[in-house]
CSV table of C-alpha atoms in Angstrom, one decimal:
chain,number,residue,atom,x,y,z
A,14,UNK,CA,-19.5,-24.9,-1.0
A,15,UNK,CA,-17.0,-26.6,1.6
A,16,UNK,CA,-13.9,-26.0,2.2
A,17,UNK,CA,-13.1,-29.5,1.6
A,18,UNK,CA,-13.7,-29.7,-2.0
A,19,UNK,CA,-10.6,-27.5,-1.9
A,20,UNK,CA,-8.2,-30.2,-0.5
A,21,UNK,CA,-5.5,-32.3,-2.7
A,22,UNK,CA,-2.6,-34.3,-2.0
A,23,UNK,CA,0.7,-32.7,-1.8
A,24,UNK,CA,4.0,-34.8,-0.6
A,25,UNK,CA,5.6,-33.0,1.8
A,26,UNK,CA,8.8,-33.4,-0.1
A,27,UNK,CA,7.6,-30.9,-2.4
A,28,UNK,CA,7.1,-28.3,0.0
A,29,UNK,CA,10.4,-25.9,-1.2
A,30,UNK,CA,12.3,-24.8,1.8
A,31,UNK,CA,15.5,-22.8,0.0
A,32,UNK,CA,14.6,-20.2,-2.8
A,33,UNK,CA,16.5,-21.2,-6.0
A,34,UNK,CA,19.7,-19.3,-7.0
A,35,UNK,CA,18.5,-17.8,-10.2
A,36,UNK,CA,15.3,-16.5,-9.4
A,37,UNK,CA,13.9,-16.7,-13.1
A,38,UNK,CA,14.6,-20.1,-12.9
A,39,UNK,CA,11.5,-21.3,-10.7
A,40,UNK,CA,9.7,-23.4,-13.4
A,41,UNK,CA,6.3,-21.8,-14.7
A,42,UNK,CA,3.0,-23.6,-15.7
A,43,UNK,CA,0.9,-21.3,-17.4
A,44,UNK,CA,-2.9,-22.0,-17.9
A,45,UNK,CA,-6.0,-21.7,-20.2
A,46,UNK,CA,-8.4,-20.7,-17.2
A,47,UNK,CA,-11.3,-21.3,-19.8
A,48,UNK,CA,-10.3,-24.3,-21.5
A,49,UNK,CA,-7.6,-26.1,-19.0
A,50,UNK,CA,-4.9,-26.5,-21.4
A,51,UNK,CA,-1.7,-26.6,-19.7
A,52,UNK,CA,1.8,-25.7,-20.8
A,53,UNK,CA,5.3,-26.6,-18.3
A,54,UNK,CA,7.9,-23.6,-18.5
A,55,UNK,CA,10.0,-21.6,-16.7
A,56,UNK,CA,9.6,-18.2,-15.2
A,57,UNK,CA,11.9,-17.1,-17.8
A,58,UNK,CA,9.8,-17.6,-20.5
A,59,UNK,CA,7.1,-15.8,-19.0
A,60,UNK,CA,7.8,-12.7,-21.8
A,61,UNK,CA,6.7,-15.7,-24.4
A,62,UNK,CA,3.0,-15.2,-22.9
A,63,UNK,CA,3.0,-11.3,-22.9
A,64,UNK,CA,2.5,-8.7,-25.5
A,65,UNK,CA,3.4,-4.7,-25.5
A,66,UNK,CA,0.5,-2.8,-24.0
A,67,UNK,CA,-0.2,-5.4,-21.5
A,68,UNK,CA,-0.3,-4.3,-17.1
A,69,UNK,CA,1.2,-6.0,-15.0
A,70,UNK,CA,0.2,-5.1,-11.3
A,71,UNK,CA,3.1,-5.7,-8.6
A,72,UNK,CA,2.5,-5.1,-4.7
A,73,UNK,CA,5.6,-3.0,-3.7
A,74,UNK,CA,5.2,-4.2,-0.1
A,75,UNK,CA,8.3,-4.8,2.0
A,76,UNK,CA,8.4,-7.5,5.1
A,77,UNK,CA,9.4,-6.0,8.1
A,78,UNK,CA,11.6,-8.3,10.5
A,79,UNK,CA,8.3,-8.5,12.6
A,80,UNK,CA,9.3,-11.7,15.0
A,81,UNK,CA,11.0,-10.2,18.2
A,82,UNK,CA,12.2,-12.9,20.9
A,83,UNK,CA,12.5,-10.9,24.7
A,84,UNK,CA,12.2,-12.2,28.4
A,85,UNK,CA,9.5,-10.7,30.5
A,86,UNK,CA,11.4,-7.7,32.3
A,87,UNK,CA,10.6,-9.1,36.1
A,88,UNK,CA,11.0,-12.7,35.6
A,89,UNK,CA,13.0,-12.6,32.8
A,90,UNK,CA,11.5,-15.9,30.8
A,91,UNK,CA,11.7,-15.9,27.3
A,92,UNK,CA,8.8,-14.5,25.2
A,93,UNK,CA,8.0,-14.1,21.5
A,94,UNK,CA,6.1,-11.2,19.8
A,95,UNK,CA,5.0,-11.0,16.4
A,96,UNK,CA,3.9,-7.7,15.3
A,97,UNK,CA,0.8,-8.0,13.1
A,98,UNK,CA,-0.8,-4.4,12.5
A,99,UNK,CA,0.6,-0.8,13.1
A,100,UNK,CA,-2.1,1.2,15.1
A,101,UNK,CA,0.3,4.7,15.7
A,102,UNK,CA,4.3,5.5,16.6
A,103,UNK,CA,4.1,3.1,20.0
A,104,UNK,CA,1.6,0.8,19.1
A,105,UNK,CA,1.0,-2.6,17.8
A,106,UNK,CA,-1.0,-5.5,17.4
A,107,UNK,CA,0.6,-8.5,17.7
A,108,UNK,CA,0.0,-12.6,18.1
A,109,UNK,CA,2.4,-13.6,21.7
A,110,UNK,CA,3.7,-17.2,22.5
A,111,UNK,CA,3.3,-18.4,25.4
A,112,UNK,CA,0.2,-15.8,25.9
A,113,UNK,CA,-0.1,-16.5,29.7
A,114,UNK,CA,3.1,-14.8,29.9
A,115,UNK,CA,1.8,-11.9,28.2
A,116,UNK,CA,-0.9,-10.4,30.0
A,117,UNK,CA,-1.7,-7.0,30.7
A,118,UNK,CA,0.2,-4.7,32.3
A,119,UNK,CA,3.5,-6.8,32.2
A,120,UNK,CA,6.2,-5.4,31.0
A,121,UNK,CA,9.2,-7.0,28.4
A,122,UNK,CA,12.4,-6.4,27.0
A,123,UNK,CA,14.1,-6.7,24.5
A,124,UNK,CA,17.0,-4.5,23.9
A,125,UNK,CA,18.1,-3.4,27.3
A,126,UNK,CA,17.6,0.2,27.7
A,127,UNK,CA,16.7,0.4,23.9
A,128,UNK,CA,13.4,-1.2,23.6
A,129,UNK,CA,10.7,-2.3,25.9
A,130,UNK,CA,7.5,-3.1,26.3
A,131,UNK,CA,3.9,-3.2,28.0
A,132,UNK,CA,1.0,-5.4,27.0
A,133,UNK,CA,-2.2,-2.9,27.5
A,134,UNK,CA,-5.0,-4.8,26.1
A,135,UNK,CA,-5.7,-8.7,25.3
A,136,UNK,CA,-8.4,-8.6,22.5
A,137,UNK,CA,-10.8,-10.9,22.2
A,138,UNK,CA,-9.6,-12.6,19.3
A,139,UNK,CA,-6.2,-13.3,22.0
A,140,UNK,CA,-4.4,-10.8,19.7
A,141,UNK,CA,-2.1,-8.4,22.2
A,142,UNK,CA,-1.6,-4.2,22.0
A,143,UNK,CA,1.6,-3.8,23.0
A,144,UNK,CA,3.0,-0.2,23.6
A,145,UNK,CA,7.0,-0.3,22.7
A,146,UNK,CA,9.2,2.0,23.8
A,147,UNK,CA,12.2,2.1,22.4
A,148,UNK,CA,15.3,5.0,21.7
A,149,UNK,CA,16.0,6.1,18.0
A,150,UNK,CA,14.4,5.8,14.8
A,151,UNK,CA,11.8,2.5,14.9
A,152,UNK,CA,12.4,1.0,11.6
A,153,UNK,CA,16.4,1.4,12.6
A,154,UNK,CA,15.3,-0.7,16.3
A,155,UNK,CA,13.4,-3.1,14.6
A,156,UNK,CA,15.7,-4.1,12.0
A,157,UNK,CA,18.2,-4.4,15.1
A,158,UNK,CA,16.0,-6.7,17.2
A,159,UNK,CA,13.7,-8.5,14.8
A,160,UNK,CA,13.8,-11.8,12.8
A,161,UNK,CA,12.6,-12.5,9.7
A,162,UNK,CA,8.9,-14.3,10.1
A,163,UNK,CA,9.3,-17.2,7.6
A,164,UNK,CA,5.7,-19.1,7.0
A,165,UNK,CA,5.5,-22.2,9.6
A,166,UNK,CA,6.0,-24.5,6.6
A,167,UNK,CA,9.7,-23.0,6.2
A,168,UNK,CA,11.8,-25.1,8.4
A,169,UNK,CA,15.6,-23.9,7.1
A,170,UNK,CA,17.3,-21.4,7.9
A,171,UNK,CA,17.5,-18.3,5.2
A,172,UNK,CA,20.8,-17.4,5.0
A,173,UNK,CA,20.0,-13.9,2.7
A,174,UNK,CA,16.8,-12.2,4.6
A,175,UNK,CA,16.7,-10.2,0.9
A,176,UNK,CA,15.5,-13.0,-0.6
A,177,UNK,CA,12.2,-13.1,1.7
A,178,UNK,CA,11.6,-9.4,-0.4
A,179,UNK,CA,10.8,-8.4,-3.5
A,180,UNK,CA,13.3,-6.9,-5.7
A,181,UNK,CA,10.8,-3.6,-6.2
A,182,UNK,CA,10.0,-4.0,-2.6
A,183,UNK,CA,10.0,-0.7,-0.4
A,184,UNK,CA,6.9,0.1,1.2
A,185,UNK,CA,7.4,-1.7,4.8
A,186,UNK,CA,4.5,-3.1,6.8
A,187,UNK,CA,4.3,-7.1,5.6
A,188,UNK,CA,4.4,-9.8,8.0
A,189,UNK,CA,4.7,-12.2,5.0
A,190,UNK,CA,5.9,-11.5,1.3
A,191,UNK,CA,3.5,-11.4,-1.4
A,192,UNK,CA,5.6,-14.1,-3.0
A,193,UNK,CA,4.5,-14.4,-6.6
A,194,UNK,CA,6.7,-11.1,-7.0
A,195,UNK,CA,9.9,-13.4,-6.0
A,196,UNK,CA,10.3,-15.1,-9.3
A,197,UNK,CA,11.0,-11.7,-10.9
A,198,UNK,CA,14.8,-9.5,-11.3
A,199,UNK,CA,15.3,-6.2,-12.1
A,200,UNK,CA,16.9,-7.2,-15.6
A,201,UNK,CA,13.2,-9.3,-16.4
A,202,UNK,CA,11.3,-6.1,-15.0
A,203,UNK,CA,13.6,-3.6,-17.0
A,204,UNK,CA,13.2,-6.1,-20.4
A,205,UNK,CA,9.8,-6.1,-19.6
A,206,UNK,CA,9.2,-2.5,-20.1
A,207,UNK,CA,11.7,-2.3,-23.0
A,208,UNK,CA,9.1,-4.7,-25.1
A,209,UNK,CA,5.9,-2.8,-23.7
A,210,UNK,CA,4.5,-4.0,-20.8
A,211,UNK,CA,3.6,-1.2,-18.3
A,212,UNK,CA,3.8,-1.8,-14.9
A,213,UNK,CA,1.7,-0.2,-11.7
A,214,UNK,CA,2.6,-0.3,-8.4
A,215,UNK,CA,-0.2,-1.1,-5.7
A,216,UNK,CA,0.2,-1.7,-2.1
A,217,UNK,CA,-1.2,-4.6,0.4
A,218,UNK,CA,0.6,-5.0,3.3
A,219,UNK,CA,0.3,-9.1,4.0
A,220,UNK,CA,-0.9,-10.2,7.6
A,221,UNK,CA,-0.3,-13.7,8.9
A,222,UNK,CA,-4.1,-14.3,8.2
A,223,UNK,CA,-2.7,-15.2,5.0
A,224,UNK,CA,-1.5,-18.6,6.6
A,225,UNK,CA,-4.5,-19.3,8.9
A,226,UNK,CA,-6.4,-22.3,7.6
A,227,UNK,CA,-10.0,-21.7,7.1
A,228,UNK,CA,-11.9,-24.0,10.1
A,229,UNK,CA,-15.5,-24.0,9.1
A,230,UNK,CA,-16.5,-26.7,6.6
A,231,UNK,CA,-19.0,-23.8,4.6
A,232,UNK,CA,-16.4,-21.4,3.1
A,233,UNK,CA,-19.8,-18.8,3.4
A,234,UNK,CA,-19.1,-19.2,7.0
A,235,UNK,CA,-15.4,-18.3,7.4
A,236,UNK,CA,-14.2,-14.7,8.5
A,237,UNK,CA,-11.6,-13.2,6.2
A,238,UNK,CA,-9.1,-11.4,7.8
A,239,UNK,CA,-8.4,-7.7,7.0
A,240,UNK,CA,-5.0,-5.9,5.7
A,241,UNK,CA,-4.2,-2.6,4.5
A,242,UNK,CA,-3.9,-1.5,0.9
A,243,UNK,CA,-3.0,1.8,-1.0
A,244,UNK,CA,-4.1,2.1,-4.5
A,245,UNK,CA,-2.5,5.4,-5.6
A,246,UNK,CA,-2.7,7.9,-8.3
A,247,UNK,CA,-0.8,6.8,-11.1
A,248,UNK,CA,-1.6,3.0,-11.0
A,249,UNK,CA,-5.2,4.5,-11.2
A,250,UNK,CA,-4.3,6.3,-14.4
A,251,UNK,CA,-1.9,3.2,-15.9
A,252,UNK,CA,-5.1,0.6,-15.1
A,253,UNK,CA,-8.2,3.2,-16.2
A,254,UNK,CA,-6.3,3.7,-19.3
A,255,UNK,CA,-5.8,0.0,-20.1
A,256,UNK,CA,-9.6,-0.9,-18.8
A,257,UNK,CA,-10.6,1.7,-20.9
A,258,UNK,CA,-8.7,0.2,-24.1
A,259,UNK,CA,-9.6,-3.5,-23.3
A,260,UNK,CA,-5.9,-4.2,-22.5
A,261,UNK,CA,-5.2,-7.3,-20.2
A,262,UNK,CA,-4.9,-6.5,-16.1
A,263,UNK,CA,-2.2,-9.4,-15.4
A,264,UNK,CA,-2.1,-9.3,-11.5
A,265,UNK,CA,1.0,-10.4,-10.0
A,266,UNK,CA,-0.5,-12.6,-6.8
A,267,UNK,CA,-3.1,-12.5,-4.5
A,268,UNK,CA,-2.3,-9.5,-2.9
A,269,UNK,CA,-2.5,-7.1,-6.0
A,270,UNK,CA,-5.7,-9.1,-6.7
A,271,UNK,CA,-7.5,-7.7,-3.5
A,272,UNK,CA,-6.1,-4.7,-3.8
A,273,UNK,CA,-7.7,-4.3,-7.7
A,274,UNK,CA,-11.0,-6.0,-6.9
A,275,UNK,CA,-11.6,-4.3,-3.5
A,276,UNK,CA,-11.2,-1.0,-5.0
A,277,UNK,CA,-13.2,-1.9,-8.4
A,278,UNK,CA,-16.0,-3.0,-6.1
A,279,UNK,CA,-16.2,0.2,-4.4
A,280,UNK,CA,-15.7,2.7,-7.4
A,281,UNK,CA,-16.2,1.2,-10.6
A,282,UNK,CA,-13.8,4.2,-12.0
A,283,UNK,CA,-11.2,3.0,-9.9
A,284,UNK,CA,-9.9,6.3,-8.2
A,285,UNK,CA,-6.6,6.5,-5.4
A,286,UNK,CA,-7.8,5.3,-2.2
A,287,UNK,CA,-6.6,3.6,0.9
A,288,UNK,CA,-8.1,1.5,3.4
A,289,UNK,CA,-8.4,-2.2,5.2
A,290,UNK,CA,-9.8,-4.8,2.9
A,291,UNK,CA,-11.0,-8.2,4.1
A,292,UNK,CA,-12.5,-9.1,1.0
A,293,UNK,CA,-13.4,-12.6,0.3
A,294,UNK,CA,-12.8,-14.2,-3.5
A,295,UNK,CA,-14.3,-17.7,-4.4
A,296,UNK,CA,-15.7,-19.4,-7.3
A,297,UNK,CA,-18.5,-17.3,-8.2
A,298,UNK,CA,-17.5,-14.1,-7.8
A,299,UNK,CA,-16.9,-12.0,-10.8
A,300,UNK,CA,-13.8,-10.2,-11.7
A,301,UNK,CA,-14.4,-6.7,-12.5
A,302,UNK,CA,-10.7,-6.0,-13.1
A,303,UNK,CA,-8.1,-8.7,-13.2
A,304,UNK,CA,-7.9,-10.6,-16.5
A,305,UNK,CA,-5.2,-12.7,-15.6
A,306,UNK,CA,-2.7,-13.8,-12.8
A,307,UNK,CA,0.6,-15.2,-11.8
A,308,UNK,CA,0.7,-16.6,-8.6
A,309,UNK,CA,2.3,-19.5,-6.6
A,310,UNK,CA,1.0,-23.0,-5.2
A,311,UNK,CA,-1.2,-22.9,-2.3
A,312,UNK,CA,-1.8,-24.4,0.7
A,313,UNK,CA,-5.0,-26.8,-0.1
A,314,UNK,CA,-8.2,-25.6,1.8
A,315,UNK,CA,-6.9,-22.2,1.6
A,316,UNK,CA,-8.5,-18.6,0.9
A,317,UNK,CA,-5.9,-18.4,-1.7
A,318,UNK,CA,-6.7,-21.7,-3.6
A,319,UNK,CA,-10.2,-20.7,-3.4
A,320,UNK,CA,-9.5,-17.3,-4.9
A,321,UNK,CA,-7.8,-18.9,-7.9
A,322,UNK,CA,-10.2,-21.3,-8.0
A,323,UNK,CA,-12.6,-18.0,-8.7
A,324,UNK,CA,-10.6,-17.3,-11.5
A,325,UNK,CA,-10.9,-20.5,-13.6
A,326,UNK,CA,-12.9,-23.2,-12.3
A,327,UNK,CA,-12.3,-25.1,-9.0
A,328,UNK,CA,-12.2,-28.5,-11.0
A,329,UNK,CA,-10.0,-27.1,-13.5
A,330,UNK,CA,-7.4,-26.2,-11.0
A,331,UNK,CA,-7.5,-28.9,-8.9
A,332,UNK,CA,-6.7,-31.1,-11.7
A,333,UNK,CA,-3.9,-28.8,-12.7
A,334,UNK,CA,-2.3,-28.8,-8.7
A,335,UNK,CA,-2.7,-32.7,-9.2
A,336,UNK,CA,-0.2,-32.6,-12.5
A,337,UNK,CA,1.9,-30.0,-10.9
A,338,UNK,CA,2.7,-32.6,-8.4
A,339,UNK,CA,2.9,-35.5,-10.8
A,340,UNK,CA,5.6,-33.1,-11.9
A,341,UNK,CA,7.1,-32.5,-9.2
A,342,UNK,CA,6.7,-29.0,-8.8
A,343,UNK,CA,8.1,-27.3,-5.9
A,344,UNK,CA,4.9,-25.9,-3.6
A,345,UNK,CA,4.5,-22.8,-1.7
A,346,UNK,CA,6.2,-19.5,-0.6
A,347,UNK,CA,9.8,-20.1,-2.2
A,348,UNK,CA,8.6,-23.0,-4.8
A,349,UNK,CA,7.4,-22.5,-8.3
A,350,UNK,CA,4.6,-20.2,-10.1
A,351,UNK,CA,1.8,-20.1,-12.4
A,352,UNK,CA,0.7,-17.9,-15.2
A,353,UNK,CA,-3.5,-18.4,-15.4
A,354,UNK,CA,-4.5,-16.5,-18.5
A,355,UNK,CA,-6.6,-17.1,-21.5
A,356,UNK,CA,-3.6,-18.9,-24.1
């Protein structure tokens, strides 16, 4: 299997770059994933598709402002961190730009007197451990100094950072926004449950591995990157339950989708458990818990493409991308969704 066969045209035009107003109103094209069939919508109508007893599976992840733009504390020229993974209270993982700046044993800042740095390791994937020391509460610092990390394919400005999050966002940790959650409101959610639908909570926090293009042509080849995940005691209950009764497991994007199929593969009953996943879905695996999914347009060649590719056929939704842009769709993080179910 290459990585190739995943390609497809997209326009750049259609790559959206401002979420919409309403955000119910991103336009919806829900699936057959057996048969292909194809219906255009809007997010709106996504209760339509959806019948009382049904999950839906939402990761409650919150992006953190992870990019944080300092000057070297001797020299004082500018350098950029971007925090990637959370090893204790002081330290993190991050990607730096320009790297030959940050070496170990230099030191940055970036708040005078509130929050500095030292790089103490350079891994040997060029990642950096930086220990920060800062005065205060962290999360209260980092919201001071840090920028919203918008994917490289975002060139405009966002002028409402909350629009970047969930609405049922609140466990932070994300470097990037599990973005099929974006189309929803509170008032959907809440009608939602009125009509039936249950609703369990799971958390992934997303790295920017997410974005990294896969460079070996064998897909077998390519090294998935790893990210955290909690799957906790009452989503356990809500899903066993449904599994139980042969209820549908919708999965609301990629994220919840590792987080069910990492933990089905390693305990078929599904109990609470935390951990890193780096789990790897193509065509050809089997789904052992997610029925169905509503996710965004991907990038082409990408892990994500491939994983819904896994979930119908990788003909089936490249012919589907190739209407969506006929259509004029709008692509990516703040662009439009799909709903791939059985209709």
């Amino acid at each position: 299997m290459k990585t190739s066969d995943f390609n497809y045209y997209l326009p750049e035009e259609l790559i959206a770059q401002k979420p919409l107003v309403d955000r119910t109103s991103s336009r919806l094209l829900v699936l057959d994933k057996n048969t292909g069939k194809r219906l255009h919508k809007h997010f709106s109508d996504l209760p339509e598709f959806l019948k009382s007893g049904d999950v839906l599976v939402i990761n409650n992840t919150r992006v953190i402002p992870a990019r944080l733009l300092g000057v070297r504390s001797d020299t004082l020229s500018p350098v950029e961190l971007l925090l990637l993974k959370r090893i204790d209270e002081n330290h993190w993982e991050t990607l730096a730009r320009p790297g030959k700046k940050v070496r170990e044993g230099r030191k940055f800042t970036f708040i005078p007197g509130k929050l500095e740095a030292e790089c103490e390791k350079v891994l040997d994937n060029g990642n950096r451990i930086i220990r920060f020391d800062f005065e205060g509460i962290w999360e209260e610092v980092l919201d001071e100094a840090g920028i919203m990390p918008l994917p490289p394919y975002i060139h405009e400005k966002l002028e409402d950072k909350e629009r970047y999050q969930t609405v049922y966002s609140k466990d932070p940790g994300s470097a990037a926004a599990p973005t099929a959650g974006l189309h929803f409101t509170k008032e959907l959610l809440s009608s939602l449950r009125a009509s039936g639908i249950e609703i369990a909570e799971v958390t992934l926090h997303v790295g920017l591995g997410t974005f990294r293009p896969v460079k070996v042509e064998d897909v077998l080849d390519h090294e998935m990157h790893s990210e955290w995940y909690e799957f906790n005691e009452e989503a356990s209950a809500i899903i066993n339950k449904a599994r139980a009764e042969g209820r549908r497991i919708i999965s609301v994007g990629t994220t919840s989708t590792r987080v069910l199929e990492t933990v089905a593969t390693n305990d078929p009953e599904m109990k609470p458990c935390s951990g890193y996943t780096n789990i790897f879905i193509y065509p050809g695996y089997e789904f052992k818990c997610v029925n169905s999914l509503i996710t965004n347009f991907h990038l082409p060649e990408s892990t994500l493409i491939m994983l819904v590719s896994a979930l119908s056929t990788k003909e089936i939704v490249l012919d589907t991308y190739k209407e969506a842009v006929e259509q004029k769709y709008r692509f990516f993080s703040f662009g439009d969704a799909m709903f791939i179910t059985t209709l």
